[in-house]
């Protein structure tokens, strides 16, 4: 029997942060990679001489990328080499490596996770990074973009980066606006991007050609067609009829516009899955010595053990990533025969895999990820085995105390079927059977420490919604910063008198970050007593 009313959620907790996506466009990815490759001889990667990277096709060599001198001489991406040679006979050519470029882009995507929790590849030369609620760690979005440009320049990459609420808007700004452009969460996306060309929609070349023939050259032209009425609405209908059979977003400008504005979700595939347990350390100072690295790995192993225990899982495969100052990422991987979350075992296995790690100029971030995990229940096998060797196992200790002190002297906590917090747990002798319950109660968040009995407080000021803004407890005044609730718990009528009052529970956080569990006993005008009273029931960690 459920004695609690359905919880009513009234909260002034901050709303979820607006989504912020950062797009990074490495405009000369293939050339930058080639310049730093082992095949590039001294001076060949400079822009003083025309150079092009080519791919063999059925119709002959085609240019994939050209340096600044090559572009100035008339070469362009997609041009046949024979046509480029008529404009610049002295142009030098080297074979391109699309597979190597893609692998290099994947390594860049992993490295770019230094700026956000996940990153995705935008082949062939771009990255998308989720920077929601992390820009403050870098001093704001402008400093974040400055850090991106500085670190990419240090790696020899020519990039343009931008931040916007959607991936499409960020991509458009990175490719067709000045580097470092920022589109605020409250700005009008359509108005801000209206002057960009239709190529900013990431459409196929044949679709772009059709739009240009229709006189739709800017995003603002499509916006006026898509959001108007009358003739403009008929114009959108005409576009819909023309592209209605094209389901791919890259072939349908209306889908791309809706994705750009955030009206239609755009699925993104992170380079590293997000479901895996992950812990990391950002180091204040880069480390180069092995003993310091072992200390960091030990801390990560303990964090991973706690993370896996909370999930009820054990790791079968672990990946240890080490971000070096020079931008390289060193990865070591382990696979275990059975699921485990023993930090000592994890550290012992990784110790043998770190002997050949080259720290370079230092390692500035270390991340441990469980890429393969399996269910692993809680047990006390190791604890009991070690204790048995000393004759002090929990079961043996309880038996000895019960025999020596009596059955009623030793008790253990048991759950009981009650929504009232102080009645939800009881004590009984360990040898007695557990009382019949109504099943596992789906409690909401409960504090780690409950006060018994609850302590009264004086609410100095309450908001119109009913929760306290300032209260006095144990001689100290607390200013309330955040509130979540109420969760209403009705009295147990079969145990209490008819005058028992209901409770409204609130999760409170004060200005110093301390969290409390308060409740108001009674409502104004409920006819069951005077003014409502306030109590502190528990403390959160």
PDB file of N, CA and C in Angstrom, residues 25-84:
ATOM      1  N   UNK A  25      37.715  23.529 -38.152  1.00  0.00           N
ATOM      2  CA  UNK A  25      37.964  23.211 -39.557  1.00  0.00           C
ATOM      3  C   UNK A  25      39.454  23.340 -39.828  1.00  0.00           C
ATOM      4  N   UNK A  26      40.100  22.225 -40.095  1.00  0.00           N
ATOM      5  CA  UNK A  26      41.515  22.212 -40.482  1.00  0.00           C
ATOM      6  C   UNK A  26      41.567  22.355 -41.995  1.00  0.00           C
ATOM      7  N   UNK A  27      41.645  23.589 -42.462  1.00  0.00           N
ATOM      8  CA  UNK A  27      41.480  23.877 -43.882  1.00  0.00           C
ATOM      9  C   UNK A  27      42.562  23.252 -44.745  1.00  0.00           C
ATOM     10  N   UNK A  28      43.737  22.986 -44.185  1.00  0.00           N
ATOM     11  CA  UNK A  28      44.837  22.393 -44.949  1.00  0.00           C
ATOM     12  C   UNK A  28      45.315  21.117 -44.271  1.00  0.00           C
ATOM     13  N   UNK A  29      44.351  20.287 -43.865  1.00  0.00           N
ATOM     14  CA  UNK A  29      44.698  19.098 -43.091  1.00  0.00           C
ATOM     15  C   UNK A  29      45.684  18.202 -43.829  1.00  0.00           C
ATOM     16  N   UNK A  30      45.385  17.879 -45.099  1.00  0.00           N
ATOM     17  CA  UNK A  30      46.251  16.975 -45.857  1.00  0.00           C
ATOM     18  C   UNK A  30      47.650  17.551 -46.019  1.00  0.00           C
ATOM     19  N   UNK A  31      47.723  18.860 -46.352  1.00  0.00           N
ATOM     20  CA  UNK A  31      49.035  19.485 -46.525  1.00  0.00           C
ATOM     21  C   UNK A  31      49.782  19.582 -45.205  1.00  0.00           C
ATOM     22  N   UNK A  32      49.087  19.955 -44.130  1.00  0.00           N
ATOM     23  CA  UNK A  32      49.753  20.050 -42.825  1.00  0.00           C
ATOM     24  C   UNK A  32      50.290  18.692 -42.394  1.00  0.00           C
ATOM     25  N   UNK A  33      49.506  17.651 -42.632  1.00  0.00           N
ATOM     26  CA  UNK A  33      49.989  16.310 -42.274  1.00  0.00           C
ATOM     27  C   UNK A  33      51.168  15.922 -43.133  1.00  0.00           C
ATOM     28  N   UNK A  34      51.099  16.244 -44.413  1.00  0.00           N
ATOM     29  CA  UNK A  34      52.207  15.880 -45.311  1.00  0.00           C
ATOM     30  C   UNK A  34      53.481  16.626 -44.951  1.00  0.00           C
ATOM     31  N   UNK A  35      53.353  17.905 -44.556  1.00  0.00           N
ATOM     32  CA  UNK A  35      54.531  18.695 -44.201  1.00  0.00           C
ATOM     33  C   UNK A  35      55.292  18.070 -43.037  1.00  0.00           C
ATOM     34  N   UNK A  36      54.564  17.441 -42.121  1.00  0.00           N
ATOM     35  CA  UNK A  36      55.193  16.879 -40.927  1.00  0.00           C
ATOM     36  C   UNK A  36      55.423  15.382 -41.040  1.00  0.00           C
ATOM     37  N   UNK A  37      55.179  14.827 -42.206  1.00  0.00           N
ATOM     38  CA  UNK A  37      55.386  13.390 -42.380  1.00  0.00           C
ATOM     39  C   UNK A  37      56.853  13.113 -42.648  1.00  0.00           C
ATOM     40  N   UNK A  38      57.210  11.845 -42.524  1.00  0.00           N
ATOM     41  CA  UNK A  38      58.597  11.448 -42.771  1.00  0.00           C
ATOM     42  C   UNK A  38      58.959  11.552 -44.243  1.00  0.00           C
ATOM     43  N   UNK A  39      57.959  11.542 -45.146  1.00  0.00           N
ATOM     44  CA  UNK A  39      58.220  11.617 -46.582  1.00  0.00           C
ATOM     45  C   UNK A  39      58.529  13.031 -47.048  1.00  0.00           C
ATOM     46  N   UNK A  40      58.290  14.010 -46.205  1.00  0.00           N
ATOM     47  CA  UNK A  40      58.516  15.395 -46.587  1.00  0.00           C
ATOM     48  C   UNK A  40      59.970  15.758 -46.325  1.00  0.00           C
ATOM     49  N   UNK A  41      60.720  16.018 -47.354  1.00  0.00           N
ATOM     50  CA  UNK A  41      62.114  16.399 -47.208  1.00  0.00           C
ATOM     51  C   UNK A  41      62.215  17.871 -46.833  1.00  0.00           C
ATOM     52  N   UNK A  42      63.385  18.256 -46.432  1.00  0.00           N
ATOM     53  CA  UNK A  42      63.577  19.633 -45.987  1.00  0.00           C
ATOM     54  C   UNK A  42      63.264  20.609 -47.116  1.00  0.00           C
ATOM     55  N   UNK A  43      62.381  21.555 -46.815  1.00  0.00           N
ATOM     56  CA  UNK A  43      62.047  22.596 -47.774  1.00  0.00           C
ATOM     57  C   UNK A  43      60.915  22.261 -48.694  1.00  0.00           C
ATOM     58  N   UNK A  44      60.530  20.988 -48.809  1.00  0.00           N
ATOM     59  CA  UNK A  44      59.468  20.634 -49.741  1.00  0.00           C
ATOM     60  C   UNK A  44      58.104  21.118 -49.282  1.00  0.00           C
ATOM     61  N   UNK A  45      57.899  21.251 -47.974  1.00  0.00           N
ATOM     62  CA  UNK A  45      56.591  21.639 -47.477  1.00  0.00           C
ATOM     63  C   UNK A  45      56.379  23.137 -47.442  1.00  0.00           C
ATOM     64  N   UNK A  46      57.398  23.922 -47.835  1.00  0.00           N
ATOM     65  CA  UNK A  46      57.240  25.375 -47.786  1.00  0.00           C
ATOM     66  C   UNK A  46      56.297  25.834 -48.886  1.00  0.00           C
ATOM     67  N   UNK A  47      55.737  27.017 -48.696  1.00  0.00           N
ATOM     68  CA  UNK A  47      54.797  27.559 -49.655  1.00  0.00           C
ATOM     69  C   UNK A  47      55.480  28.399 -50.723  1.00  0.00           C
ATOM     70  N   UNK A  48      56.795  28.410 -50.746  1.00  0.00           N
ATOM     71  CA  UNK A  48      57.485  29.226 -51.744  1.00  0.00           C
ATOM     72  C   UNK A  48      57.362  28.640 -53.144  1.00  0.00           C
ATOM     73  N   UNK A  49      57.226  27.320 -53.258  1.00  0.00           N
ATOM     74  CA  UNK A  49      57.089  26.657 -54.546  1.00  0.00           C
ATOM     75  C   UNK A  49      55.711  26.028 -54.663  1.00  0.00           C
ATOM     76  N   UNK A  50      55.092  26.091 -55.863  1.00  0.00           N
ATOM     77  CA  UNK A  50      53.758  25.478 -56.033  1.00  0.00           C
ATOM     78  C   UNK A  50      53.809  23.971 -55.791  1.00  0.00           C
ATOM     79  N   UNK A  51      52.853  23.473 -55.025  1.00  0.00           N
ATOM     80  CA  UNK A  51      52.803  22.046 -54.694  1.00  0.00           C
ATOM     81  C   UNK A  51      51.352  21.607 -54.635  1.00  0.00           C
ATOM     82  N   UNK A  52      51.083  20.403 -55.098  1.00  0.00           N
ATOM     83  CA  UNK A  52      49.730  19.853 -55.062  1.00  0.00           C
ATOM     84  C   UNK A  52      49.794  18.388 -54.665  1.00  0.00           C
ATOM     85  N   UNK A  53      48.791  17.951 -53.913  1.00  0.00           N
ATOM     86  CA  UNK A  53      48.620  16.533 -53.588  1.00  0.00           C
ATOM     87  C   UNK A  53      47.543  15.985 -54.508  1.00  0.00           C
ATOM     88  N   UNK A  54      47.820  14.854 -55.162  1.00  0.00           N
ATOM     89  CA  UNK A  54      46.923  14.354 -56.203  1.00  0.00           C
ATOM     90  C   UNK A  54      46.454  12.938 -55.884  1.00  0.00           C
ATOM     91  N   UNK A  55      45.322  12.581 -56.490  1.00  0.00           N
ATOM     92  CA  UNK A  55      44.760  11.232 -56.406  1.00  0.00           C
ATOM     93  C   UNK A  55      44.493  10.744 -57.818  1.00  0.00           C
ATOM     94  N   UNK A  56      44.857   9.501 -58.105  1.00  0.00           N
ATOM     95  CA  UNK A  56      44.615   8.917 -59.414  1.00  0.00           C
ATOM     96  C   UNK A  56      43.144   8.552 -59.546  1.00  0.00           C
ATOM     97  N   UNK A  57      42.513   8.994 -60.638  1.00  0.00           N
ATOM     98  CA  UNK A  57      41.128   8.673 -60.928  1.00  0.00           C
ATOM     99  C   UNK A  57      41.033   8.030 -62.303  1.00  0.00           C
ATOM    100  N   UNK A  58      39.820   7.629 -62.697  1.00  0.00           N
ATOM    101  CA  UNK A  58      39.634   6.995 -64.000  1.00  0.00           C
ATOM    102  C   UNK A  58      39.938   7.940 -65.150  1.00  0.00           C
ATOM    103  N   UNK A  59      39.836   9.242 -64.890  1.00  0.00           N
ATOM    104  CA  UNK A  59      40.078  10.232 -65.939  1.00  0.00           C
ATOM    105  C   UNK A  59      41.434  10.902 -65.801  1.00  0.00           C
ATOM    106  N   UNK A  60      42.270  10.394 -64.915  1.00  0.00           N
ATOM    107  CA  UNK A  60      43.584  10.965 -64.730  1.00  0.00           C
ATOM    108  C   UNK A  60      43.758  11.540 -63.341  1.00  0.00           C
ATOM    109  N   UNK A  61      44.949  12.056 -63.026  1.00  0.00           N
ATOM    110  CA  UNK A  61      45.199  12.613 -61.691  1.00  0.00           C
ATOM    111  C   UNK A  61      44.340  13.844 -61.430  1.00  0.00           C
ATOM    112  N   UNK A  62      43.809  13.910 -60.204  1.00  0.00           N
ATOM    113  CA  UNK A  62      42.990  15.042 -59.771  1.00  0.00           C
ATOM    114  C   UNK A  62      43.599  15.629 -58.496  1.00  0.00           C
ATOM    115  N   UNK A  63      43.566  16.936 -58.368  1.00  0.00           N
ATOM    116  CA  UNK A  63      44.176  17.626 -57.224  1.00  0.00           C
ATOM    117  C   UNK A  63      43.255  17.530 -56.012  1.00  0.00           C
ATOM    118  N   UNK A  64      43.828  17.052 -54.909  1.00  0.00           N
ATOM    119  CA  UNK A  64      43.106  17.000 -53.641  1.00  0.00           C
ATOM    120  C   UNK A  64      43.371  18.224 -52.778  1.00  0.00           C
ATOM    121  N   UNK A  65      44.576  18.750 -52.848  1.00  0.00           N
ATOM    122  CA  UNK A  65      44.940  19.928 -52.050  1.00  0.00           C
ATOM    123  C   UNK A  65      46.128  20.601 -52.712  1.00  0.00           C
ATOM    124  N   UNK A  66      46.227  21.905 -52.521  1.00  0.00           N
ATOM    125  CA  UNK A  66      47.341  22.681 -53.065  1.00  0.00           C
ATOM    126  C   UNK A  66      47.780  23.706 -52.041  1.00  0.00           C
ATOM    127  N   UNK A  67      49.086  23.996 -52.001  1.00  0.00           N
ATOM    128  CA  UNK A  67      49.569  24.987 -51.045  1.00  0.00           C
ATOM    129  C   UNK A  67      49.287  26.394 -51.556  1.00  0.00           C
ATOM    130  N   UNK A  68      49.710  27.395 -50.784  1.00  0.00           N
ATOM    131  CA  UNK A  68      49.385  28.774 -51.128  1.00  0.00           C
ATOM    132  C   UNK A  68      49.970  29.171 -52.479  1.00  0.00           C
ATOM    133  N   UNK A  69      51.213  28.757 -52.742  1.00  0.00           N
ATOM    134  CA  UNK A  69      51.820  29.087 -54.031  1.00  0.00           C
ATOM    135  C   UNK A  69      51.089  28.404 -55.173  1.00  0.00           C
ATOM    136  N   UNK A  70      50.654  27.169 -54.965  1.00  0.00           N
ATOM    137  CA  UNK A  70      49.903  26.467 -55.998  1.00  0.00           C
ATOM    138  C   UNK A  70      48.559  27.115 -56.268  1.00  0.00           C
ATOM    139  N   UNK A  71      47.877  27.546 -55.203  1.00  0.00           N
ATOM    140  CA  UNK A  71      46.594  28.220 -55.380  1.00  0.00           C
ATOM    141  C   UNK A  71      46.768  29.545 -56.117  1.00  0.00           C
ATOM    142  N   UNK A  72      47.859  30.262 -55.782  1.00  0.00           N
ATOM    143  CA  UNK A  72      48.105  31.538 -56.454  1.00  0.00           C
ATOM    144  C   UNK A  72      48.419  31.334 -57.938  1.00  0.00           C
ATOM    145  N   UNK A  73      48.998  30.167 -58.266  1.00  0.00           N
ATOM    146  CA  UNK A  73      49.336  29.890 -59.665  1.00  0.00           C
ATOM    147  C   UNK A  73      48.144  29.402 -60.471  1.00  0.00           C
ATOM    148  N   UNK A  74      47.004  29.138 -59.811  1.00  0.00           N
ATOM    149  CA  UNK A  74      45.804  28.741 -60.531  1.00  0.00           C
ATOM    150  C   UNK A  74      45.300  27.359 -60.215  1.00  0.00           C
ATOM    151  N   UNK A  75      46.074  26.556 -59.481  1.00  0.00           N
ATOM    152  CA  UNK A  75      45.611  25.222 -59.108  1.00  0.00           C
ATOM    153  C   UNK A  75      44.497  25.337 -58.075  1.00  0.00           C
ATOM    154  N   UNK A  76      43.576  24.382 -58.077  1.00  0.00           N
ATOM    155  CA  UNK A  76      42.451  24.394 -57.141  1.00  0.00           C
ATOM    156  C   UNK A  76      42.054  22.966 -56.821  1.00  0.00           C
ATOM    157  N   UNK A  77      41.440  22.795 -55.666  1.00  0.00           N
ATOM    158  CA  UNK A  77      40.979  21.476 -55.269  1.00  0.00           C
ATOM    159  C   UNK A  77      39.913  20.981 -56.246  1.00  0.00           C
ATOM    160  N   UNK A  78      40.052  19.724 -56.676  1.00  0.00           N
ATOM    161  CA  UNK A  78      39.109  19.135 -57.618  1.00  0.00           C
ATOM    162  C   UNK A  78      39.504  19.314 -59.066  1.00  0.00           C
ATOM    163  N   UNK A  79      40.508  20.124 -59.349  1.00  0.00           N
ATOM    164  CA  UNK A  79      40.946  20.355 -60.731  1.00  0.00           C
ATOM    165  C   UNK A  79      41.772  19.186 -61.230  1.00  0.00           C
ATOM    166  N   UNK A  80      41.636  18.859 -62.509  1.00  0.00           N
ATOM    167  CA  UNK A  80      42.476  17.829 -63.110  1.00  0.00           C
ATOM    168  C   UNK A  80      43.910  18.352 -63.180  1.00  0.00           C
ATOM    169  N   UNK A  81      44.865  17.474 -62.942  1.00  0.00           N
ATOM    170  CA  UNK A  81      46.264  17.883 -62.949  1.00  0.00           C
ATOM    171  C   UNK A  81      46.674  18.442 -64.303  1.00  0.00           C
ATOM    172  N   UNK A  82      46.133  17.875 -65.384  1.00  0.00           N
ATOM    173  CA  UNK A  82      46.495  18.370 -66.724  1.00  0.00           C
ATOM    174  C   UNK A  82      46.077  19.827 -66.883  1.00  0.00           C
ATOM    175  N   UNK A  83      44.907  20.197 -66.364  1.00  0.00           N
ATOM    176  CA  UNK A  83      44.480  21.588 -66.453  1.00  0.00           C
ATOM    177  C   UNK A  83      45.358  22.485 -65.586  1.00  0.00           C
ATOM    178  N   UNK A  84      45.752  21.984 -64.411  1.00  0.00           N
ATOM    179  CA  UNK A  84      46.610  22.783 -63.538  1.00  0.00           C
ATOM    180  C   UNK A  84      47.978  23.009 -64.172  1.00  0.00           C
TER     181      UNK A  84
END
